[in-house]
Coordinates of C-alpha atoms in Angstrom, one line a residue:
M14 CA 71.9 88.2 192.1
F15 CA 74.9 90.1 193.3
Y16 CA 76.7 89.3 190.1
R17 CA 74.6 92.0 188.3
T18 CA 75.8 94.7 190.7
C19 CA 78.9 96.0 189.0
L20 CA 78.2 95.4 185.3
Q21 CA 78.4 99.3 184.6
A22 CA 81.9 99.3 186.1
A23 CA 83.2 96.7 183.8
A24 CA 83.8 98.7 180.8
A25 CA 85.9 101.1 182.6
L26 CA 88.2 98.4 183.7
A27 CA 89.0 97.1 180.2
S28 CA 92.7 96.5 179.6
I29 CA 94.3 98.2 176.4
S30 CA 97.4 97.4 174.6
L31 CA 99.7 100.3 173.7
L32 CA 101.9 98.1 171.4
A33 CA 100.9 95.2 169.3
G34 CA 102.5 91.8 170.0
C35 CA 101.8 90.9 173.5
S36 CA 99.9 87.7 172.4
L37 CA 96.9 89.7 171.1
F38 CA 97.1 87.5 167.8
S39 CA 99.0 84.5 169.3
N40 CA 98.3 81.2 167.9
E41 CA 97.5 78.9 170.9
D42 CA 99.0 75.9 169.1
A43 CA 102.4 77.7 169.2
E44 CA 102.4 78.0 172.9
R45 CA 104.7 75.7 174.8
E46 CA 104.9 75.6 178.6
Q47 CA 107.9 77.0 180.0
K48 CA 109.0 78.8 183.1
I49 CA 108.6 82.6 183.3
S50 CA 110.6 85.0 185.2
V51 CA 109.0 88.1 186.6
G52 CA 110.6 91.0 188.4
T53 CA 108.7 93.3 191.0
T54 CA 109.4 95.6 193.8
S55 CA 106.4 94.3 195.7
Q56 CA 107.8 92.0 198.2
P57 CA 105.5 90.1 200.6
S58 CA 105.7 91.3 204.2
T59 CA 104.7 87.8 205.5
L60 CA 103.8 84.5 204.1
D61 CA 100.7 84.1 206.3
P62 CA 97.6 85.5 204.7
A63 CA 96.1 86.2 208.3
A64 CA 98.7 88.9 208.8
A65 CA 98.7 90.9 205.4
W66 CA 96.7 93.7 204.1
D67 CA 99.1 94.9 201.7
G68 CA 101.1 94.2 198.5
S69 CA 101.7 90.6 199.8
W70 CA 98.5 89.8 198.0
E71 CA 100.6 89.8 194.8
L72 CA 102.1 86.5 195.9
Y73 CA 99.0 85.2 197.6
R74 CA 96.7 85.6 194.6
N75 CA 98.9 82.8 192.7
V76 CA 99.5 80.3 195.6
F77 CA 96.3 80.6 197.6
Q78 CA 92.7 80.2 196.7
S79 CA 89.5 81.8 197.9
L80 CA 85.8 80.9 197.6
L81 CA 85.3 83.5 194.9
S82 CA 87.7 85.4 192.6
F83 CA 87.8 87.8 189.8
P84 CA 88.4 85.7 186.5
T85 CA 90.1 87.4 183.7
G86 CA 88.1 90.3 182.3
S87 CA 85.5 90.3 185.2
T88 CA 84.9 92.9 187.8
V89 CA 82.3 90.8 189.5
P90 CA 83.3 88.1 191.9
Q91 CA 82.6 84.5 190.6
P92 CA 82.8 81.1 192.3
D93 CA 86.4 79.8 192.4
A94 CA 87.0 77.2 195.1
A95 CA 83.2 77.3 195.4
K96 CA 80.9 75.7 193.0
S97 CA 78.1 78.3 193.8
C98 CA 77.7 81.2 196.1
G99 CA 74.9 83.8 196.9
F100 CA 72.7 85.5 199.3
V101 CA 70.0 83.2 200.5
D102 CA 67.8 85.7 202.3
A103 CA 65.9 88.8 201.2
N104 CA 68.0 91.2 203.4
S105 CA 71.5 90.4 202.1
K106 CA 72.6 89.1 205.6
I107 CA 73.1 85.4 205.0
F108 CA 75.6 84.4 202.3
Q109 CA 76.2 80.8 201.4
C110 CA 78.7 78.9 199.3
E111 CA 78.8 75.3 198.2
L112 CA 82.3 73.9 197.6
R113 CA 83.6 72.0 194.6
E114 CA 83.9 68.3 195.1
G115 CA 87.3 66.7 195.8
L116 CA 89.1 69.9 196.7
Q117 CA 92.6 69.5 198.2
F118 CA 95.4 71.7 199.4
S119 CA 98.8 71.1 197.7
N120 CA 100.0 68.9 200.6
G121 CA 97.0 66.5 200.0
D122 CA 94.9 67.7 202.9
K123 CA 91.2 67.9 202.3
L124 CA 89.9 71.4 201.6
D125 CA 86.4 71.1 203.0
A126 CA 84.1 73.5 204.7
A127 CA 85.6 73.1 208.1
A128 CA 89.0 74.3 206.4
V129 CA 87.2 77.3 205.0
K130 CA 85.7 78.2 208.4
H131 CA 89.1 77.6 210.2
S132 CA 90.9 79.9 207.5
I133 CA 88.6 82.9 208.1
D134 CA 88.0 82.4 211.8
R135 CA 91.8 82.6 212.4
V136 CA 92.0 86.0 210.6
R137 CA 89.5 87.3 213.2
K138 CA 90.9 85.6 216.2
I139 CA 94.6 86.6 215.5
D140 CA 93.5 90.0 214.4
V141 CA 96.9 91.4 213.4
E142 CA 97.1 95.2 213.8
G143 CA 96.4 96.7 210.5
G144 CA 95.7 93.2 209.1
P145 CA 92.9 91.7 206.9
N146 CA 90.4 91.5 209.8
G147 CA 89.7 95.1 209.1
L148 CA 87.8 93.8 206.0
L149 CA 85.4 91.6 208.1
G150 CA 83.6 94.1 210.2
S151 CA 80.2 93.0 209.0
L152 CA 80.8 89.4 209.6
D153 CA 79.0 87.8 212.6
K154 CA 79.7 84.1 212.4
I155 CA 80.5 81.2 210.1
E156 CA 78.6 77.9 210.1
T157 CA 79.2 74.6 208.1
V158 CA 76.6 72.3 206.8
G159 CA 78.3 68.9 206.0
D160 CA 81.6 69.0 204.2
R161 CA 80.8 71.4 201.4
I162 CA 78.4 74.1 202.6
V163 CA 79.7 77.3 204.4
K164 CA 77.2 79.8 205.6
F165 CA 78.2 83.4 206.6
S166 CA 75.9 85.3 208.9
L167 CA 76.4 89.1 208.7
K168 CA 75.7 91.6 211.5
T169 CA 74.1 94.0 209.0
P170 CA 73.3 93.9 205.3
D171 CA 76.6 94.1 203.2
A172 CA 76.5 93.9 199.4
T173 CA 80.3 94.1 199.3
F174 CA 80.7 90.9 201.3
P175 CA 81.1 88.7 198.0
F176 CA 83.8 91.1 197.0
I177 CA 85.6 90.6 200.3
L178 CA 85.4 86.8 199.9
G179 CA 87.1 87.2 196.6
T180 CA 90.2 88.9 197.9
P181 CA 93.5 87.1 198.9
A182 CA 92.8 88.0 202.5
M183 CA 90.1 85.4 202.6
A184 CA 92.8 82.7 201.4
M185 CA 92.0 79.2 202.5
V186 CA 94.8 77.3 204.5
P187 CA 95.0 73.7 205.8
P188 CA 94.2 73.7 209.6
K189 CA 97.0 71.3 210.5
E190 CA 99.7 73.7 209.2
Y191 CA 98.0 77.0 210.3
P192 CA 97.2 77.4 213.9
A193 CA 93.9 78.9 214.9
D194 CA 95.3 81.4 217.4
K195 CA 98.7 82.4 216.0
L196 CA 100.6 83.0 212.9
R197 CA 102.5 80.3 211.1
E198 CA 106.1 80.6 212.1
D199 CA 108.2 78.2 210.0
G200 CA 108.6 80.3 206.9
K201 CA 106.6 77.9 204.7
L202 CA 103.3 78.3 202.8
T203 CA 100.7 75.8 201.8
G204 CA 97.7 76.6 199.6
S205 CA 95.4 75.3 197.0
G206 CA 96.0 78.0 194.3
P207 CA 97.3 77.5 190.8
Y208 CA 100.9 77.5 192.0
T209 CA 102.9 75.9 194.9
L210 CA 105.6 78.0 196.6
D211 CA 108.7 75.7 196.2
A212 CA 111.3 78.1 197.5
F213 CA 111.4 81.5 198.9
K214 CA 114.3 83.7 199.9
K215 CA 113.3 87.1 201.4
G216 CA 114.5 90.1 199.4
D217 CA 115.6 87.8 196.5
R218 CA 113.1 85.5 194.8
A219 CA 110.2 83.2 195.1
E220 CA 110.0 79.9 193.0
L221 CA 106.5 78.9 191.9
G222 CA 105.6 75.5 190.5
K223 CA 102.4 74.2 189.1
N224 CA 100.0 72.8 191.6
S225 CA 98.8 69.5 190.2
K226 CA 95.9 69.4 192.8
Y227 CA 94.4 72.8 191.8
Q228 CA 90.8 73.1 191.0
G229 CA 89.6 76.6 190.0
N230 CA 89.1 79.1 187.3
A231 CA 92.7 79.7 186.4
E232 CA 94.2 78.0 183.3
V233 CA 97.9 77.8 183.9
K234 CA 99.8 78.6 180.7
N235 CA 103.4 78.1 181.9
A236 CA 105.4 75.5 183.7
G237 CA 106.1 77.9 186.7
V238 CA 107.3 81.2 187.5
T239 CA 110.3 82.7 189.2
I240 CA 109.6 86.0 191.0
R241 CA 112.6 88.2 191.4
Y242 CA 112.4 90.9 194.0
F243 CA 114.2 94.2 193.5
S244 CA 114.5 97.2 195.6
D245 CA 115.2 99.6 192.7
S246 CA 112.9 99.8 189.6
D247 CA 115.7 101.0 187.4
V248 CA 117.8 98.0 188.2
M249 CA 114.9 95.8 187.6
L250 CA 114.4 97.3 184.1
G251 CA 118.2 96.8 183.4
A252 CA 117.5 93.0 184.3
L253 CA 114.7 93.0 181.7
K254 CA 116.9 94.6 179.0
K255 CA 119.7 92.0 179.7
K256 CA 117.1 89.2 179.4
D257 CA 117.8 88.2 183.0
I258 CA 113.9 88.4 183.6
D259 CA 111.1 88.1 181.1
V260 CA 108.5 90.5 182.6
V261 CA 108.5 93.6 184.8
D262 CA 105.4 94.1 186.9
R263 CA 103.7 97.6 187.3
V264 CA 106.4 99.7 189.0
L265 CA 108.2 101.1 186.0
T266 CA 109.5 104.7 186.5
A267 CA 108.1 107.4 184.2
P268 CA 111.4 107.8 182.3
A269 CA 111.4 104.1 181.6
V270 CA 107.8 104.1 180.3
V271 CA 108.7 107.0 177.9
E272 CA 111.8 105.3 176.8
L273 CA 110.0 102.1 176.0
Q274 CA 107.2 104.0 174.2
Q275 CA 109.8 105.5 172.0
R276 CA 110.7 102.0 170.6
K277 CA 114.4 102.7 170.5
P278 CA 116.5 100.1 168.5
E279 CA 118.3 98.8 171.6
N280 CA 114.8 98.1 173.1
A281 CA 113.3 96.5 170.0
H282 CA 113.0 93.2 171.8
L283 CA 110.8 94.5 174.4
Q284 CA 107.0 95.3 174.5
L285 CA 105.0 97.7 176.7
V286 CA 101.2 97.1 177.7
E287 CA 99.1 99.6 179.4
T288 CA 96.3 98.3 181.6
F289 CA 93.5 100.1 183.6
G290 CA 95.2 101.6 186.8
A291 CA 93.1 102.1 190.1
E292 CA 96.4 102.5 192.0
I293 CA 96.2 105.9 194.1
R294 CA 98.8 107.7 196.1
Y295 CA 98.0 109.9 199.0
L296 CA 99.3 111.6 202.2
V297 CA 98.2 110.8 205.7
F298 CA 98.2 113.2 208.5
N299 CA 98.7 112.0 212.0
P300 CA 96.0 113.8 214.3
K301 CA 98.1 113.3 217.4
D302 CA 101.0 115.2 216.0
P303 CA 101.3 118.8 217.4
M304 CA 101.4 120.4 213.9
A305 CA 99.8 117.7 211.6
G306 CA 96.9 117.5 214.0
K307 CA 95.9 121.2 213.3
L308 CA 93.0 121.4 210.7
A309 CA 94.4 124.7 209.5
V310 CA 97.9 123.1 208.6
R311 CA 96.3 120.3 206.7
R312 CA 93.9 122.6 204.8
A313 CA 96.9 124.9 204.0
I314 CA 98.8 122.0 202.6
A315 CA 95.7 121.0 200.5
Q316 CA 95.6 124.6 199.2
I317 CA 99.3 124.5 198.0
V318 CA 100.1 121.2 196.7
D319 CA 100.2 121.3 193.0
R320 CA 99.3 117.9 191.6
G321 CA 99.8 118.9 188.0
A322 CA 103.3 119.9 188.7
L323 CA 104.0 116.8 190.7
V324 CA 102.7 114.5 187.9
S325 CA 104.5 116.4 185.2
E326 CA 107.9 116.6 187.1
V327 CA 108.0 113.1 188.5
Y328 CA 105.5 110.7 186.8
K329 CA 104.9 112.3 183.3
S330 CA 102.5 110.2 181.2
T331 CA 102.2 107.4 183.7
A332 CA 100.0 109.2 186.2
E333 CA 97.4 111.9 186.4
P334 CA 96.2 114.3 189.1
L335 CA 93.6 112.9 191.6
Y336 CA 91.3 115.0 193.5
S337 CA 89.4 112.5 195.5
M338 CA 90.1 109.1 197.2
I339 CA 87.9 107.2 194.6
P340 CA 89.8 107.2 191.4
K341 CA 88.5 107.7 187.9
G342 CA 87.1 104.4 186.5
I343 CA 85.4 103.5 189.8
F344 CA 81.8 104.6 190.2
G345 CA 81.5 107.5 192.7
H346 CA 84.6 109.3 191.7
T347 CA 84.4 113.0 192.1
T348 CA 86.9 116.0 191.9
E349 CA 85.8 117.3 195.4
F350 CA 89.3 118.6 196.4
F351 CA 89.7 120.6 193.2
D352 CA 86.1 121.9 193.6
R353 CA 86.9 123.0 197.1
Y354 CA 90.4 124.4 196.9
G355 CA 90.8 125.1 193.1
E356 CA 94.2 125.9 191.6
P357 CA 97.2 126.0 194.0
N358 CA 97.1 129.4 195.9
V359 CA 99.7 130.5 198.4
D360 CA 97.8 133.6 199.6
K361 CA 94.7 131.5 200.4
A362 CA 96.9 129.1 202.3
R363 CA 98.6 131.9 204.3
K364 CA 95.1 133.2 205.1
I365 CA 94.0 129.9 206.4
L366 CA 97.1 129.7 208.8
Q367 CA 96.9 133.3 209.9
E368 CA 93.2 132.8 210.8
A369 CA 94.3 129.9 213.0
G370 CA 96.9 132.1 214.6
I371 CA 99.9 130.4 212.9
T372 CA 102.3 133.1 211.7
R373 CA 105.7 131.2 211.6
P374 CA 106.8 128.6 209.1
V375 CA 105.2 125.3 210.1
P376 CA 107.9 122.6 210.7
L377 CA 106.8 119.1 209.5
T378 CA 108.6 115.8 208.8
F379 CA 107.3 113.8 205.8
W380 CA 107.9 110.1 205.6
H381 CA 108.0 107.7 202.8
T382 CA 108.9 104.1 202.0
T383 CA 112.1 103.8 199.9
D384 CA 111.4 100.4 198.3
R385 CA 107.7 99.7 198.1
Y386 CA 106.4 101.8 195.2
G387 CA 109.4 102.2 193.1
S388 CA 112.4 104.6 193.0
A389 CA 110.3 107.5 191.9
T390 CA 108.8 107.9 195.5
A391 CA 111.9 109.8 196.6
R392 CA 111.6 112.2 193.8
E393 CA 107.9 112.7 194.5
F394 CA 108.5 113.8 198.1
A395 CA 111.4 116.0 197.1
E396 CA 108.8 117.8 194.7
L397 CA 106.4 118.1 197.6
K398 CA 109.1 119.5 199.8
R399 CA 110.0 122.0 197.0
Q400 CA 106.5 123.2 196.7
L401 CA 105.7 123.7 200.4
D402 CA 109.0 125.1 201.2
A403 CA 109.0 127.6 198.3
T404 CA 105.8 129.3 199.9
G405 CA 107.7 130.3 203.1
L406 CA 104.7 128.9 205.1
F407 CA 106.4 125.5 205.8
K408 CA 109.7 124.0 206.5
I409 CA 109.6 120.4 205.4
T410 CA 112.0 117.5 206.3
I411 CA 112.0 114.3 204.2
H412 CA 112.8 110.9 205.6
G413 CA 112.6 107.4 204.0
K414 CA 112.8 103.9 205.3
P415 CA 112.5 100.4 203.8
W416 CA 109.0 99.1 203.8
A417 CA 109.3 96.7 206.9
E418 CA 110.7 99.5 209.0
F419 CA 108.4 102.1 207.6
Q420 CA 105.3 100.0 208.4
Q421 CA 106.6 99.7 212.0
G422 CA 106.9 103.5 212.2
Y423 CA 103.5 104.5 211.1
R424 CA 101.9 101.7 213.1
Q425 CA 103.5 103.1 216.2
G426 CA 102.3 106.6 215.2
D427 CA 105.9 107.9 214.9
Y428 CA 105.2 109.9 211.6
P429 CA 103.6 113.4 211.4
V430 CA 102.9 113.0 207.8
F431 CA 103.5 109.8 205.6
G432 CA 102.8 108.7 202.1
R433 CA 100.9 105.7 201.2
G434 CA 99.6 103.9 198.2
W435 CA 96.5 102.0 197.6
F436 CA 95.8 99.1 195.3
P437 CA 92.0 98.2 195.6
D438 CA 91.0 95.0 197.3
F439 CA 88.0 94.9 195.0
P440 CA 86.6 97.4 192.4
D441 CA 84.0 99.0 194.3
P442 CA 83.8 102.7 195.8
D443 CA 83.5 101.2 199.3
N444 CA 87.0 100.0 199.0
F445 CA 88.4 103.5 198.7
I446 CA 86.5 104.8 201.8
A447 CA 85.9 102.1 204.3
P448 CA 89.5 100.9 204.7
F449 CA 90.6 104.4 206.0
V450 CA 88.0 105.1 208.6
G451 CA 87.3 103.8 212.0
S452 CA 89.6 102.7 214.9
N453 CA 90.8 99.6 213.1
N454 CA 91.7 100.9 209.8
V455 CA 94.5 99.9 207.4
L456 CA 96.5 102.9 208.3
N457 CA 96.7 102.3 212.0
T458 CA 95.8 106.0 212.3
P459 CA 92.4 106.0 213.9
Y460 CA 89.9 108.1 211.9
E461 CA 86.5 108.3 213.8
N462 CA 83.6 109.8 211.8
S463 CA 80.3 108.6 212.8
E464 CA 78.4 109.9 209.9
I465 CA 80.6 107.7 207.4
T466 CA 80.9 104.5 209.8
E467 CA 77.3 104.5 211.1
Q468 CA 75.2 106.1 208.3
L469 CA 76.8 106.4 204.8
L470 CA 78.5 103.0 204.8
P471 CA 75.7 100.9 206.2
A472 CA 73.2 102.6 203.8
S473 CA 75.4 101.9 200.7
R474 CA 76.0 98.3 201.8
R475 CA 72.2 97.6 201.8
E476 CA 72.0 98.4 198.1
S477 CA 72.8 95.4 196.0
D478 CA 72.9 97.6 192.9
R479 CA 76.2 99.2 193.3
A480 CA 75.6 101.8 190.6
A481 CA 72.9 103.3 193.0
V482 CA 75.2 104.3 195.8
G483 CA 76.6 107.5 194.4
T484 CA 74.9 109.8 197.0
Q485 CA 76.5 108.2 200.0
F486 CA 80.0 108.1 198.5
E487 CA 79.8 111.8 197.3
R488 CA 78.9 112.8 200.9
A489 CA 81.8 110.6 202.2
Q490 CA 84.2 112.4 200.0
E491 CA 82.9 115.9 201.1
I492 CA 83.8 114.8 204.7
F493 CA 87.3 113.8 203.6
V494 CA 87.8 117.2 202.0
D495 CA 86.5 119.0 205.2
D496 CA 88.9 117.1 207.5
V497 CA 91.9 116.7 205.2
R498 CA 93.1 113.7 207.2
L499 CA 93.9 112.1 203.8
L500 CA 95.1 114.1 200.9
P501 CA 94.9 112.4 197.4
L502 CA 97.7 113.2 195.1
W503 CA 97.7 111.1 191.9
Q504 CA 96.1 108.0 190.1
G505 CA 98.7 105.7 188.2
K506 CA 98.4 104.1 184.9
L507 CA 99.6 100.5 185.0
F508 CA 102.3 99.3 182.6
I509 CA 103.7 95.8 182.1
A510 CA 107.0 95.5 180.1
T511 CA 108.1 92.2 178.6
S512 CA 110.4 90.4 176.3
E513 CA 108.9 89.9 172.9
E514 CA 109.0 86.2 173.6
V515 CA 106.2 86.4 176.3
G516 CA 102.5 86.5 175.6
G517 CA 99.5 86.9 177.8
C518 CA 100.3 90.3 179.1
E519 CA 97.0 91.9 178.3
R520 CA 95.3 89.4 180.5
A521 CA 97.9 89.2 183.3
S522 CA 96.3 91.9 185.7
D523 CA 93.0 91.4 187.4
P524 CA 90.6 94.3 188.3
N525 CA 92.5 94.9 191.6
S526 CA 95.7 95.3 189.6
I527 CA 97.2 92.1 191.0
M528 CA 99.2 90.0 188.5
Q529 CA 97.6 86.7 187.4
L530 CA 100.8 84.9 186.7
W531 CA 99.2 81.9 185.1
E532 CA 98.2 84.0 182.1
L533 CA 101.8 84.5 181.0
Y534 CA 103.4 82.0 178.6
R535 CA 106.5 81.8 176.3
K536 CA 105.8 81.9 172.6
A537 CA 107.0 79.1 170.7
S538 CA 107.6 81.1 167.5
W539 CA 106.6 84.3 165.8

């Protein structure tokens, strides 16, 4: 019955092709299985799914398997490793799945109900700081019935639980290779997804081969995939132009997108496909910092930041201003920040600070990752600094670090203000509110608000019709605007650039903006 909950959102998540040719009219008889090379700046932070609630899912989605998944074109989770799943009680507190028969991991180990229980229990037991256990707050216990039945008992009703089971965070792993109480430490990976990880070199590449033991929804249309990891998106595009790689995933810079849209002769061998983008970028304020911890400072920044100028100067047609944490295309989206603050206004910001007794320029340090979201991030923060410094009310210092070091810094609470991006775990408004609140949130920056965590979210999760939860999420966004602990900046449009020889691009992103590499194939002829 939960499969009916998100049908209204499906239309908003349909992919569109900007340029004809990316297999829209491909003859399947002309396809031939060959290996595809994909470039990305989204490198996995770890190979163990129990430790990652980040862009590592980009790899996990293709090598691991979950009970449910989001098949191509669907925004509603459907059985994958499971044969069937659903709530078996009237209160949406008991969720049960029956596994397919004969499932195996790539190493030949049996994938049964006990392995499923082990996989999810270890996420909870290891409980990595800022890790995927943050998604499992409603889970009470897991039980098995025989080899193929898994029963999840929830503490409270949670209509989003099937969506959570469909994320790569709930990837299934063989118990013999993944300890119950600690992370796997040998640098290897074993799953049951469409691909096996045949080789991995951090910061360089991952070699994926077809998994002959895979049983699930994916139809693999290539012989395997080489994932090339880049720290600079412009260098990555250069590799595509030189035909060193076949596909560039998501993180094209705005100038690169504009260039490819112009169809210059030197780029005639390339194609550009736009898909729905639920990616958002935002600022996080550390409440323990002497300056960022002051509400007046945060509100003054919210009054000054010019999202239109930011998008125009840095991202051009590849993004649009965002005035709530829930983006356009997701039910519950509002423009609450614009409704409250209106157009950027220095005089109003000055008044906010003066009423709080702040009369001198406020010194603040903004931090960003240098390699996670593409090379435009540095320009984005330079523009934010320009806007704030120009008012005379702030004196901003900018620092950047590679993702691994950046993560360590914000987890330790070292940064007064820092920038983050968010790709949804699943296409529901809950996933743009719940991950950022509570003591165990994805930002490692505790944000306690009892109205959100004890009233609004529980009320919305009792509602299986996800189109009927607007009131709760509108109120949650009002609280976000009151507190300004998070400041939404922009919502991205997603682009995939490929060689003209590659097809399947328009089907290669799932509703969570994660690449489904099995959809890509090399065309045999034109």
